[in-house]
mmCIF file with all atom_site columns, C-alpha atoms and ligand atoms in Angstrom:
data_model
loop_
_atom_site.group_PDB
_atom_site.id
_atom_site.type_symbol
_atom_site.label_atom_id
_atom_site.label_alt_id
_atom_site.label_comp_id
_atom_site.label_asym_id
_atom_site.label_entity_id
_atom_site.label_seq_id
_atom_site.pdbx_PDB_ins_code
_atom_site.Cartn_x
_atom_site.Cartn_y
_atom_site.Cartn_z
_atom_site.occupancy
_atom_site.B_iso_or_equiv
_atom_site.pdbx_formal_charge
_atom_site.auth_seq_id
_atom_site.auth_comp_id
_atom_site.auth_asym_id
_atom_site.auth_atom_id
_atom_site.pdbx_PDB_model_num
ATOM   1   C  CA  . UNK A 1 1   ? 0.000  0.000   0.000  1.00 66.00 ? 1   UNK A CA  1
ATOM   2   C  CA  . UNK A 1 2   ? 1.629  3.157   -0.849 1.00 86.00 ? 2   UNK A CA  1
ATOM   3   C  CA  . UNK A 1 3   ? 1.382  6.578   1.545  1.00 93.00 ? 3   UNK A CA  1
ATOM   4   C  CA  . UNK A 1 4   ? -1.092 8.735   0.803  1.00 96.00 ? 4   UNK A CA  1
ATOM   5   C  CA  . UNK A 1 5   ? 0.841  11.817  0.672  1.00 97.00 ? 5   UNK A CA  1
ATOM   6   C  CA  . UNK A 1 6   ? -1.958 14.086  -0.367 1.00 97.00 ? 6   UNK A CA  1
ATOM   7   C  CA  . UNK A 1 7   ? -3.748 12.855  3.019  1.00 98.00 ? 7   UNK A CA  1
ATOM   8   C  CA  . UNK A 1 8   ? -0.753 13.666  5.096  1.00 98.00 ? 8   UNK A CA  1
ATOM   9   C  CA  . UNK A 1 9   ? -0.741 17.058  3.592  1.00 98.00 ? 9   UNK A CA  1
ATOM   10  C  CA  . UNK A 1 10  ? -4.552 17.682  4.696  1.00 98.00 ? 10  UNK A CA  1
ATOM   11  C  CA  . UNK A 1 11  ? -3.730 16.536  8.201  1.00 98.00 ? 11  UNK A CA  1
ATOM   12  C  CA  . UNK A 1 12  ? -0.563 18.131  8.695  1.00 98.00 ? 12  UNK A CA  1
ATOM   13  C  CA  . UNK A 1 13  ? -2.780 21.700  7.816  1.00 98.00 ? 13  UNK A CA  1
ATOM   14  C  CA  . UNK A 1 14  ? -5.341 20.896  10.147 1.00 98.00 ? 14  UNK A CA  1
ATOM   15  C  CA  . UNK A 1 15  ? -2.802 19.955  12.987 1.00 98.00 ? 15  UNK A CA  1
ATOM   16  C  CA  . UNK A 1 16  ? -1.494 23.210  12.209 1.00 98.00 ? 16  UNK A CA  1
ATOM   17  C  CA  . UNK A 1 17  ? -4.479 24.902  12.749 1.00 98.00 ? 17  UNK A CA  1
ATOM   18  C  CA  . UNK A 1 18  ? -5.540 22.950  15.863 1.00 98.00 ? 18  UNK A CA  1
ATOM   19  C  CA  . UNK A 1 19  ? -2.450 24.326  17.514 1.00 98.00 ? 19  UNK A CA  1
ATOM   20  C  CA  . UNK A 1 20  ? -3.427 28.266  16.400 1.00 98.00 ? 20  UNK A CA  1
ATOM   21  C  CA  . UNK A 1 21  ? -1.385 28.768  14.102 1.00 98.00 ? 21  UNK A CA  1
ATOM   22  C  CA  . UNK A 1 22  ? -1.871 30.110  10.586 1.00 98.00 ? 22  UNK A CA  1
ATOM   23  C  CA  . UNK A 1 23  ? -1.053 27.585  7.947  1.00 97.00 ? 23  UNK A CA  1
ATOM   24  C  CA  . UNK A 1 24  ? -0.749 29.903  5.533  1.00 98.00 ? 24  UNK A CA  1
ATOM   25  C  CA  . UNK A 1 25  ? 2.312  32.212  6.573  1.00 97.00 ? 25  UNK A CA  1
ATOM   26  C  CA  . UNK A 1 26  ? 5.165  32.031  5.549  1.00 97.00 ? 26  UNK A CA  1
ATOM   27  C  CA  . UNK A 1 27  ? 7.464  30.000  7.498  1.00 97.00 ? 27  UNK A CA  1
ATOM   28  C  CA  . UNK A 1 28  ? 4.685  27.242  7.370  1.00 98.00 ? 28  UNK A CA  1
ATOM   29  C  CA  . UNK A 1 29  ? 2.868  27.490  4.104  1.00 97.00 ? 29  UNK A CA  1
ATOM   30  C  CA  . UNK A 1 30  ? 5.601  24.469  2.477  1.00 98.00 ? 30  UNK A CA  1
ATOM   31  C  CA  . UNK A 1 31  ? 5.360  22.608  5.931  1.00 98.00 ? 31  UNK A CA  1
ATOM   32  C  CA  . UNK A 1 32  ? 2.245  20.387  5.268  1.00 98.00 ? 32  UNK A CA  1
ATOM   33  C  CA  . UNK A 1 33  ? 4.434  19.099  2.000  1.00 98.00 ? 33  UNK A CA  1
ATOM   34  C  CA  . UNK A 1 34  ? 7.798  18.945  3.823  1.00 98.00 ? 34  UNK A CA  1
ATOM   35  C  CA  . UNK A 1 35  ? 5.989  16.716  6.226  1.00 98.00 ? 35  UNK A CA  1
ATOM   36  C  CA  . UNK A 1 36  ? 4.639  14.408  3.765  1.00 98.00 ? 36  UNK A CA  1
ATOM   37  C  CA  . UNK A 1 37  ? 7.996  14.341  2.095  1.00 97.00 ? 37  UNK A CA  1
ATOM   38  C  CA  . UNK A 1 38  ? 9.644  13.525  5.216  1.00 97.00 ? 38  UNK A CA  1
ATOM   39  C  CA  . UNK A 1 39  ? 6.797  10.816  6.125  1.00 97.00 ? 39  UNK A CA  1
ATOM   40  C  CA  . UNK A 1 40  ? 7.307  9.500   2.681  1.00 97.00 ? 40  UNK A CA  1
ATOM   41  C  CA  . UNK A 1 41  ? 11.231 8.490   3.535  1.00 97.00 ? 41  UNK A CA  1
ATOM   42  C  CA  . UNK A 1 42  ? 10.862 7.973   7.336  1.00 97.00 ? 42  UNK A CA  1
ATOM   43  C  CA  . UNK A 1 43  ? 8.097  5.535   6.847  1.00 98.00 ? 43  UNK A CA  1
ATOM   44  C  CA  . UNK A 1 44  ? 9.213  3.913   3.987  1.00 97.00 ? 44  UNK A CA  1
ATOM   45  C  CA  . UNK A 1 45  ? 8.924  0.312   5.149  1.00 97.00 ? 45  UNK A CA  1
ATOM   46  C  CA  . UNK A 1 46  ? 5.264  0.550   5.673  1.00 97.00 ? 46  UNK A CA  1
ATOM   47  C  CA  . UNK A 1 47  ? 4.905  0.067   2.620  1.00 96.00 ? 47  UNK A CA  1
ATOM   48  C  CA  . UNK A 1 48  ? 6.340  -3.661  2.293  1.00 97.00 ? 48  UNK A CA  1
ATOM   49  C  CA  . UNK A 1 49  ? 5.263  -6.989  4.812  1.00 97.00 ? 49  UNK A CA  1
ATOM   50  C  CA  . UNK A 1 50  ? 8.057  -8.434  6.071  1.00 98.00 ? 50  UNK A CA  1
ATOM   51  C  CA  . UNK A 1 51  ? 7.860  -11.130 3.720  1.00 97.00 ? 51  UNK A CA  1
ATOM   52  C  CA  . UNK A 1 52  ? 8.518  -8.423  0.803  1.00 97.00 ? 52  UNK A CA  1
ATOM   53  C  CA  . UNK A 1 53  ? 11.374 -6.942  3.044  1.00 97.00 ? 53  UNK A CA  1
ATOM   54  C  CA  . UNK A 1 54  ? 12.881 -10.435 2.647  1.00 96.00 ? 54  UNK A CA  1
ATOM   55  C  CA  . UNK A 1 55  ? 12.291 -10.495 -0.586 1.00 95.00 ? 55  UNK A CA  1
ATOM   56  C  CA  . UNK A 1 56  ? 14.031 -7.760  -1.195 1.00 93.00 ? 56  UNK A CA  1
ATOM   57  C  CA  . UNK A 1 57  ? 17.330 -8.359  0.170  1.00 89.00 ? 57  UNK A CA  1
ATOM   58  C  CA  . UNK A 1 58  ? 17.701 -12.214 -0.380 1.00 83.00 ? 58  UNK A CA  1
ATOM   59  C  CA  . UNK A 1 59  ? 21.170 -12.133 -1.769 1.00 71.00 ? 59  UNK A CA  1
ATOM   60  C  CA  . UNK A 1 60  ? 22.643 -14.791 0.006  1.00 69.00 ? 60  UNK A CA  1
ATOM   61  C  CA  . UNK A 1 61  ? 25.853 -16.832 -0.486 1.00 71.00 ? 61  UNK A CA  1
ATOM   62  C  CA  . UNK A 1 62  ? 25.071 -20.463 -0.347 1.00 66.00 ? 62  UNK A CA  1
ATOM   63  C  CA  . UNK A 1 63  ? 28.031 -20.973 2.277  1.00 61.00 ? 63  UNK A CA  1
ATOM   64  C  CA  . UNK A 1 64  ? 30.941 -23.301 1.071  1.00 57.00 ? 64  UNK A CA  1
ATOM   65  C  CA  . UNK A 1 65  ? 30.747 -25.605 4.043  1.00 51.00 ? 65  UNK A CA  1
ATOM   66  C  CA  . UNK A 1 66  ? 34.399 -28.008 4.005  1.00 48.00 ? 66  UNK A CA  1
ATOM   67  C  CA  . UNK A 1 67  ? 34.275 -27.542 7.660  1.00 48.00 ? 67  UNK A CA  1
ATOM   68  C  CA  . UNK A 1 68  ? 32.220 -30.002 8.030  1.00 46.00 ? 68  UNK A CA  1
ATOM   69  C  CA  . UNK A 1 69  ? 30.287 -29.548 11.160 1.00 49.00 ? 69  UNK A CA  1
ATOM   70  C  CA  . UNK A 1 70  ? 29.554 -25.810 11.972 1.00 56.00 ? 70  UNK A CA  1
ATOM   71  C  CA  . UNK A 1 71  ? 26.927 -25.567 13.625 1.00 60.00 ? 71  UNK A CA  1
ATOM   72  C  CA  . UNK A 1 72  ? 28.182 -23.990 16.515 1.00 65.00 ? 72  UNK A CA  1
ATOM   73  C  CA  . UNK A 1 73  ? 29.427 -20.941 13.670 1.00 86.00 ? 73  UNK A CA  1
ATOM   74  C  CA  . UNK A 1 74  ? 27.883 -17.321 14.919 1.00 91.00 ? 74  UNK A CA  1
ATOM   75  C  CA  . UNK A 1 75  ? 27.234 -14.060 12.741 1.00 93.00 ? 75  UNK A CA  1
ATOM   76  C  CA  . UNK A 1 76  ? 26.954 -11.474 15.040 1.00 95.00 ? 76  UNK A CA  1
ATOM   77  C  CA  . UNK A 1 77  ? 26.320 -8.089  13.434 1.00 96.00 ? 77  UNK A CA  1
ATOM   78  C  CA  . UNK A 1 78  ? 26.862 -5.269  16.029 1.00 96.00 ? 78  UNK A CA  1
ATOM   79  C  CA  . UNK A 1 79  ? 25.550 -1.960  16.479 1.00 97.00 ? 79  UNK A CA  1
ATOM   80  C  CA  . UNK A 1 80  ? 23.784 -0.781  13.253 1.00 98.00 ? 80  UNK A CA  1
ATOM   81  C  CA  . UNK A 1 81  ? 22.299 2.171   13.955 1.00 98.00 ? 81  UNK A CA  1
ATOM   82  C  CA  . UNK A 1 82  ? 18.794 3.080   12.858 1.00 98.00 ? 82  UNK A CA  1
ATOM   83  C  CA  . UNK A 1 83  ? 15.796 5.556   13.458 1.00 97.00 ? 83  UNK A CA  1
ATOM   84  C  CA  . UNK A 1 84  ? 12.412 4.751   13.860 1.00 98.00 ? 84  UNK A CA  1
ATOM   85  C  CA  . UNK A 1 85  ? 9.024  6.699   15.241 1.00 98.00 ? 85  UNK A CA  1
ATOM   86  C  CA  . UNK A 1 86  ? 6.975  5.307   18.294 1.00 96.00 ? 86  UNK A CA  1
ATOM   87  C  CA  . UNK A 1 87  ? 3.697  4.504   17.320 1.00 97.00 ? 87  UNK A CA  1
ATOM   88  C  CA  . UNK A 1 88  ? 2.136  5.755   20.713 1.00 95.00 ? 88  UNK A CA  1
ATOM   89  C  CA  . UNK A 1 89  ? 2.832  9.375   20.431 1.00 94.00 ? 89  UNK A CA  1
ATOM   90  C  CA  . UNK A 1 90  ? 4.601  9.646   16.668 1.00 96.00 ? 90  UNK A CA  1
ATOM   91  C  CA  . UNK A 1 91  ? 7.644  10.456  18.586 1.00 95.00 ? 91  UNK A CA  1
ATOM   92  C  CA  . UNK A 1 92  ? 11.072 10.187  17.469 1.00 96.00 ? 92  UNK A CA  1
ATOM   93  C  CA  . UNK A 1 93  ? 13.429 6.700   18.570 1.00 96.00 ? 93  UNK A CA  1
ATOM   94  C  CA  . UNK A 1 94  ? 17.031 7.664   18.088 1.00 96.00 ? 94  UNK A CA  1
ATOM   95  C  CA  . UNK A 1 95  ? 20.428 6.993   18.862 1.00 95.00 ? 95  UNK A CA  1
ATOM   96  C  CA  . UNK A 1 96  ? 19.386 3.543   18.481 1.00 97.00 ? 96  UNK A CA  1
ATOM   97  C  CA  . UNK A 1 97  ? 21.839 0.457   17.944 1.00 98.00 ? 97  UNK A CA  1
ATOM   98  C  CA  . UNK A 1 98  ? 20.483 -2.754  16.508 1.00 98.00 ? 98  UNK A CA  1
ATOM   99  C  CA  . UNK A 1 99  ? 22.713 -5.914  16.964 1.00 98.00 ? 99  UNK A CA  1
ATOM   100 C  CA  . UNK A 1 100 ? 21.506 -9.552  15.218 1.00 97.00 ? 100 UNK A CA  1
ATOM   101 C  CA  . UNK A 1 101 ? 23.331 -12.750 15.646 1.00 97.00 ? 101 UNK A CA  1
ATOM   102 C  CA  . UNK A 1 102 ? 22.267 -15.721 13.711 1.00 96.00 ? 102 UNK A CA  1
ATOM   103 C  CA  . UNK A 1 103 ? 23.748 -19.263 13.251 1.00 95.00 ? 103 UNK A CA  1
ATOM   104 C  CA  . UNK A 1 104 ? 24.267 -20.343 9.519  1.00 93.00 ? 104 UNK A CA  1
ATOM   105 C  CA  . UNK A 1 105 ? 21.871 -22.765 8.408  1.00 90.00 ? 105 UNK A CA  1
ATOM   106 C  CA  . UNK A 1 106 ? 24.217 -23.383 4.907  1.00 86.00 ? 106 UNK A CA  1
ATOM   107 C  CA  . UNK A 1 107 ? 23.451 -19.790 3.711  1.00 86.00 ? 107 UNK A CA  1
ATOM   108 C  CA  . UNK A 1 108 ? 25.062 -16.552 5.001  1.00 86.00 ? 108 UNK A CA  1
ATOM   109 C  CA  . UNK A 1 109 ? 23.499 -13.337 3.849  1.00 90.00 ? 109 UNK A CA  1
ATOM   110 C  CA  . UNK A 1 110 ? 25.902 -10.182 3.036  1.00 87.00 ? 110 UNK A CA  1
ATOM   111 C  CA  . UNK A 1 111 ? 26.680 -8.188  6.378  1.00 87.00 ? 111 UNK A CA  1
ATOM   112 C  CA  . UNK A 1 112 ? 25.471 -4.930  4.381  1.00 92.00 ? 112 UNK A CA  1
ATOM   113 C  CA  . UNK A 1 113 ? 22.027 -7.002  3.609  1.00 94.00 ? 113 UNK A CA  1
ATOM   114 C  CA  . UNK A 1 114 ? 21.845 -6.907  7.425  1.00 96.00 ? 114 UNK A CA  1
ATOM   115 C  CA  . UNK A 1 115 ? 22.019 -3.411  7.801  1.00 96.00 ? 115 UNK A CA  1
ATOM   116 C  CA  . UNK A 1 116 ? 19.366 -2.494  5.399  1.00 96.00 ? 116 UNK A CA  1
ATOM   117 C  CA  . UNK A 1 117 ? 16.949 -5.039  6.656  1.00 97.00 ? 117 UNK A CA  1
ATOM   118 C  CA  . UNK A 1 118 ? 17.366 -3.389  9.873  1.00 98.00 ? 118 UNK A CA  1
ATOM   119 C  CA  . UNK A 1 119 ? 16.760 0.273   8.491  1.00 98.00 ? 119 UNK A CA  1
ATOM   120 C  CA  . UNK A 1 120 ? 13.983 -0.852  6.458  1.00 98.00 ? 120 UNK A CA  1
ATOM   121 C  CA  . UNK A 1 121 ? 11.890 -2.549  9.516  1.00 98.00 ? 121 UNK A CA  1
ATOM   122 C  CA  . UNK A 1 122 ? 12.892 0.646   11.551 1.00 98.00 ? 122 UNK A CA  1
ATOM   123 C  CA  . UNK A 1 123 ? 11.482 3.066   9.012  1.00 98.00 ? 123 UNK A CA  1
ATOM   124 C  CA  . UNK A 1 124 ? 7.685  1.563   10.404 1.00 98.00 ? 124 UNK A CA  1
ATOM   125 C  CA  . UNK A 1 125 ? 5.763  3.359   13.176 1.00 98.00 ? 125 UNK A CA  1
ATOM   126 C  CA  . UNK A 1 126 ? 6.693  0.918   16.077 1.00 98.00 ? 126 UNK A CA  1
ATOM   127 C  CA  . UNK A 1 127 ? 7.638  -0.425  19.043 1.00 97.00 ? 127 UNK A CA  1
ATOM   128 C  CA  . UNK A 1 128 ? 11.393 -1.266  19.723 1.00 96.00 ? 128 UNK A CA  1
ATOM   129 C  CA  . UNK A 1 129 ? 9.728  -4.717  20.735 1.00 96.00 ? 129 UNK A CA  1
ATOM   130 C  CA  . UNK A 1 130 ? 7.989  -5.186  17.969 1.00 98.00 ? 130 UNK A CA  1
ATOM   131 C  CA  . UNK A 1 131 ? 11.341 -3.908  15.896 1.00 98.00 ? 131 UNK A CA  1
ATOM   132 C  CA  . UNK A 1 132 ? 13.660 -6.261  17.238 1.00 98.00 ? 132 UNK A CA  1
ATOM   133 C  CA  . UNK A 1 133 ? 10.671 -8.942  16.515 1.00 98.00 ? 133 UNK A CA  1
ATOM   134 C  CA  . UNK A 1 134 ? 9.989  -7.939  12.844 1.00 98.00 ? 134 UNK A CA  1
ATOM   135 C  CA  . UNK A 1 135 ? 13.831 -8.338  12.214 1.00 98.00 ? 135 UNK A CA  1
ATOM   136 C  CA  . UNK A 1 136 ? 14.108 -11.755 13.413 1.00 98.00 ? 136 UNK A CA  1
ATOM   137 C  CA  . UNK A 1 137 ? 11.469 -12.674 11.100 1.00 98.00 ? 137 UNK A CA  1
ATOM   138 C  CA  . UNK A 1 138 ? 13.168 -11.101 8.185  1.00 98.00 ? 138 UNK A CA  1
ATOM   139 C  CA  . UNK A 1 139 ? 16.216 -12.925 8.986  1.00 97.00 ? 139 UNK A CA  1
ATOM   140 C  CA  . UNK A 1 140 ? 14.784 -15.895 9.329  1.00 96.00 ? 140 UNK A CA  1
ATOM   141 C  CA  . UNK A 1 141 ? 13.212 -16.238 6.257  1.00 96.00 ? 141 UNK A CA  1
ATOM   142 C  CA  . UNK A 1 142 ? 16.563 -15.131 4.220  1.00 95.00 ? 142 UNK A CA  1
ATOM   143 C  CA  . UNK A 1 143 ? 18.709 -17.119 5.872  1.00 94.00 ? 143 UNK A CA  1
ATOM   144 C  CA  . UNK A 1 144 ? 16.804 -20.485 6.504  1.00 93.00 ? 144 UNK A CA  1
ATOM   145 C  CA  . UNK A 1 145 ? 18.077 -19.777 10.098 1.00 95.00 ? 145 UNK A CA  1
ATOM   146 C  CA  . UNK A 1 146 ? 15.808 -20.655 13.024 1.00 96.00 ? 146 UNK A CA  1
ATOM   147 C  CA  . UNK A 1 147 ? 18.380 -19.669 15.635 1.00 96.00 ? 147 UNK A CA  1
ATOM   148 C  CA  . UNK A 1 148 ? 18.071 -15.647 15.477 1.00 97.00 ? 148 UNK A CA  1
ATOM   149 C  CA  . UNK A 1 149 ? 18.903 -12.860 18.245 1.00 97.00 ? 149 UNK A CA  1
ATOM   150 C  CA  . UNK A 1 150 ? 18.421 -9.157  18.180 1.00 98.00 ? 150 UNK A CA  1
ATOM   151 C  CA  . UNK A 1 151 ? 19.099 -7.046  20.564 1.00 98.00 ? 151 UNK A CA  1
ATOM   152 C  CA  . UNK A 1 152 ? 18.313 -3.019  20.281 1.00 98.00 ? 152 UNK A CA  1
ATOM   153 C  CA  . UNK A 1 153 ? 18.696 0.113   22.780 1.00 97.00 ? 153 UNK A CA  1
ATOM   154 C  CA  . UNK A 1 154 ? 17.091 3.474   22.042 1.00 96.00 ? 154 UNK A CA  1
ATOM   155 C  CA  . UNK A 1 155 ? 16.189 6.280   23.393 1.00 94.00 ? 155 UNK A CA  1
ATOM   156 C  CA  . UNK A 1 156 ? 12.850 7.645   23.284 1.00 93.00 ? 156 UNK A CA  1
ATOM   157 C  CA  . UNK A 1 157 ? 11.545 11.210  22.666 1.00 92.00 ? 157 UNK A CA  1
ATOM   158 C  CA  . UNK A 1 158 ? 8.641  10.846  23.821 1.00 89.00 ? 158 UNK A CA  1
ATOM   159 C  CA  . UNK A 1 159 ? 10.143 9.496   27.290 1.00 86.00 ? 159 UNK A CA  1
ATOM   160 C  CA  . UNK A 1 160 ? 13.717 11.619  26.906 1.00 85.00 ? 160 UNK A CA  1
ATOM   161 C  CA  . UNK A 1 161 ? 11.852 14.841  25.736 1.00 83.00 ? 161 UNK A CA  1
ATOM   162 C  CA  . UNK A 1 162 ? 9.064  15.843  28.098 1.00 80.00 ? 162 UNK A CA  1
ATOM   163 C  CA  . UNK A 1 163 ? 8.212  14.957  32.072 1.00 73.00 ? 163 UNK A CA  1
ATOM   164 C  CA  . UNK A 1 164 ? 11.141 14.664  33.825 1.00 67.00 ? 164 UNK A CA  1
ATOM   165 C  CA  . UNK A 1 165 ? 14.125 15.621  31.994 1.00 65.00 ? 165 UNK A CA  1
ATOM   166 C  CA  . UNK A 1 166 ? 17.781 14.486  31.980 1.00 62.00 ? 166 UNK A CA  1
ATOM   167 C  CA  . UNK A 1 167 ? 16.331 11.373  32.873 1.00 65.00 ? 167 UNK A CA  1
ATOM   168 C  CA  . UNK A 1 168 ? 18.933 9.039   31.331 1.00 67.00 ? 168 UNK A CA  1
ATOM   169 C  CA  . UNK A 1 169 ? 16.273 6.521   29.611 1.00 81.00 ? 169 UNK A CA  1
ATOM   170 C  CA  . UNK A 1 170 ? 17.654 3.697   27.653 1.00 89.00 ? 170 UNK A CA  1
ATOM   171 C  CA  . UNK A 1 171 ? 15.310 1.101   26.539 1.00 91.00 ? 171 UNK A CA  1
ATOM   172 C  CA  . UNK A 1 172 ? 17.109 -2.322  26.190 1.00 94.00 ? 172 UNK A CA  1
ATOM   173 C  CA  . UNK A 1 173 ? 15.090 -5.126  24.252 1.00 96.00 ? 173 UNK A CA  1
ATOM   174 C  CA  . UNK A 1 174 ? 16.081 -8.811  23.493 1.00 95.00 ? 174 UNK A CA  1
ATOM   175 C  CA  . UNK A 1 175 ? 14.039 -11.084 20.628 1.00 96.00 ? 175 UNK A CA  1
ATOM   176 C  CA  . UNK A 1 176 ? 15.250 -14.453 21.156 1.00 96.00 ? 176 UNK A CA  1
ATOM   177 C  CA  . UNK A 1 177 ? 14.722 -17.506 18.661 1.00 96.00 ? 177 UNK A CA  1
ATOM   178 C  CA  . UNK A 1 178 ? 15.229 -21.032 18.873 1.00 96.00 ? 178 UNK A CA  1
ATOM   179 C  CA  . UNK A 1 179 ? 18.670 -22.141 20.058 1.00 95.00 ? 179 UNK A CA  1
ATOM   180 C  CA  . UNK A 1 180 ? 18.957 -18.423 21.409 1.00 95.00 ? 180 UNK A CA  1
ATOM   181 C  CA  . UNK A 1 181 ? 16.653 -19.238 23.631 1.00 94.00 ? 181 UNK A CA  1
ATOM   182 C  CA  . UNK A 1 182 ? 17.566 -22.321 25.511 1.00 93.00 ? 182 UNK A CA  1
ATOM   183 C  CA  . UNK A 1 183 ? 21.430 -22.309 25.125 1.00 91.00 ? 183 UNK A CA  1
ATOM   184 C  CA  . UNK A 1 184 ? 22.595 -20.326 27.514 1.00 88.00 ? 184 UNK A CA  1
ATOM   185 C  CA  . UNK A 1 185 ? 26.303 -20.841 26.808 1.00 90.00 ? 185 UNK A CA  1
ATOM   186 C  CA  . UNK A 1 186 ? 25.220 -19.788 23.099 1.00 89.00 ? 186 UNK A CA  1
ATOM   187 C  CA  . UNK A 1 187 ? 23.756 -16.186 24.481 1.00 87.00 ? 187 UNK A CA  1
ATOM   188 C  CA  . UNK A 1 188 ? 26.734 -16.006 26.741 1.00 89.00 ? 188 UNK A CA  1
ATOM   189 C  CA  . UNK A 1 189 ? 29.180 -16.172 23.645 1.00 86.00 ? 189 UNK A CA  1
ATOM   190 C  CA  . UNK A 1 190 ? 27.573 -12.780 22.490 1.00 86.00 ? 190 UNK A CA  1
ATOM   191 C  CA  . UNK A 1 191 ? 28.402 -11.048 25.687 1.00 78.00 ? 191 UNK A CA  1
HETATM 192 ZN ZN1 . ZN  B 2 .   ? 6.115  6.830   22.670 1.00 92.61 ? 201 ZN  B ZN1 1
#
């Protein structure tokens, strides 16, 4: 489904005049468009599932395995950092760091594939639960991998920006999958 830009425009005018302000002068007559432009690229991944994310980026190498057993082998991407908006107040998530570790399951997607799956869930009005969620699933499906971790901190504007301030609020999130989950030694190895 693509974003309605023209609706965002509409809205963005009315919020505008909800607050008292004139829409119309000058500093704000390009805003309701700037918005919409800015929505367009900030929200970018609602416009695919997850399944078309993976889609997407499904470049993988189809590992040359002469090791012959490695299935104790561990990607571990760390610290990709990403933006995304909260969707209980439309409030920025910054400074956030997204880390995924998968075990090889015979394929091994590029480390830059990683990245951009990460931006692309990010760029979703979310939750950084539901974030570090969405990515696992991505991964999953491109690399036939049932044994997926992500971990993500953020900070939230809508926590960091109003009430009490200079409250240092970092949100910390594990998604754990399969192997992840029970093998402690496994999790441990990531520390
Ligand atoms: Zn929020």
């Amino acid at each position: 489904m693509a974003i309605d830009k023209k609706l965002i425009e509409e809205s963005i005018r009315n919020i505008l005049i909800a607050l008292g302000d004139n829409p119309d002068r000058e500093g704000l007559k390009d805003t309701p468009k700037r918005v919409a432009n800015m929505y367009e690229e900030v929200f970018e991944g609602m416009n695919y599932s997850n399944k078309e994310i993976a889609e997407m980026f499904d470049k993988t190498f189809e590992e040359d395995c002469d090791s012959t057993n490695s299935s104790n082998d561990l990607v571990f991407v760390k610290d990709i950092e990403v933006f995304s908006y909260c969707e209980h107040h439309l409030a920025l998530m910054y400074d956030m760091k997204v880390s995924v570790a998968y075990i090889p399951n015979g394929k091994v997607i590029g480390l830059s594939k990683i990245a951009r799956i990460a931006d692309m869930a990010a760029k979703r009005l979310q939750l950084q639960e539901r974030l570090g969620s969405d990515i696992a699933e991505i991964i999953e499906m491109v690399t036939d991998s049932p044994n997926v971790a992500v971990f993500i901190e953020g900070s939230h504007s809508c926590m960091t920006a109003r009430g009490i301030k200079n409250f240092p609020s970092r949100t910390l999130t594990q998604t754990l999958r399969g192997r992840f989950k029970t093998d402690s030694t496994l999790l441990a190895r990531l520390r």
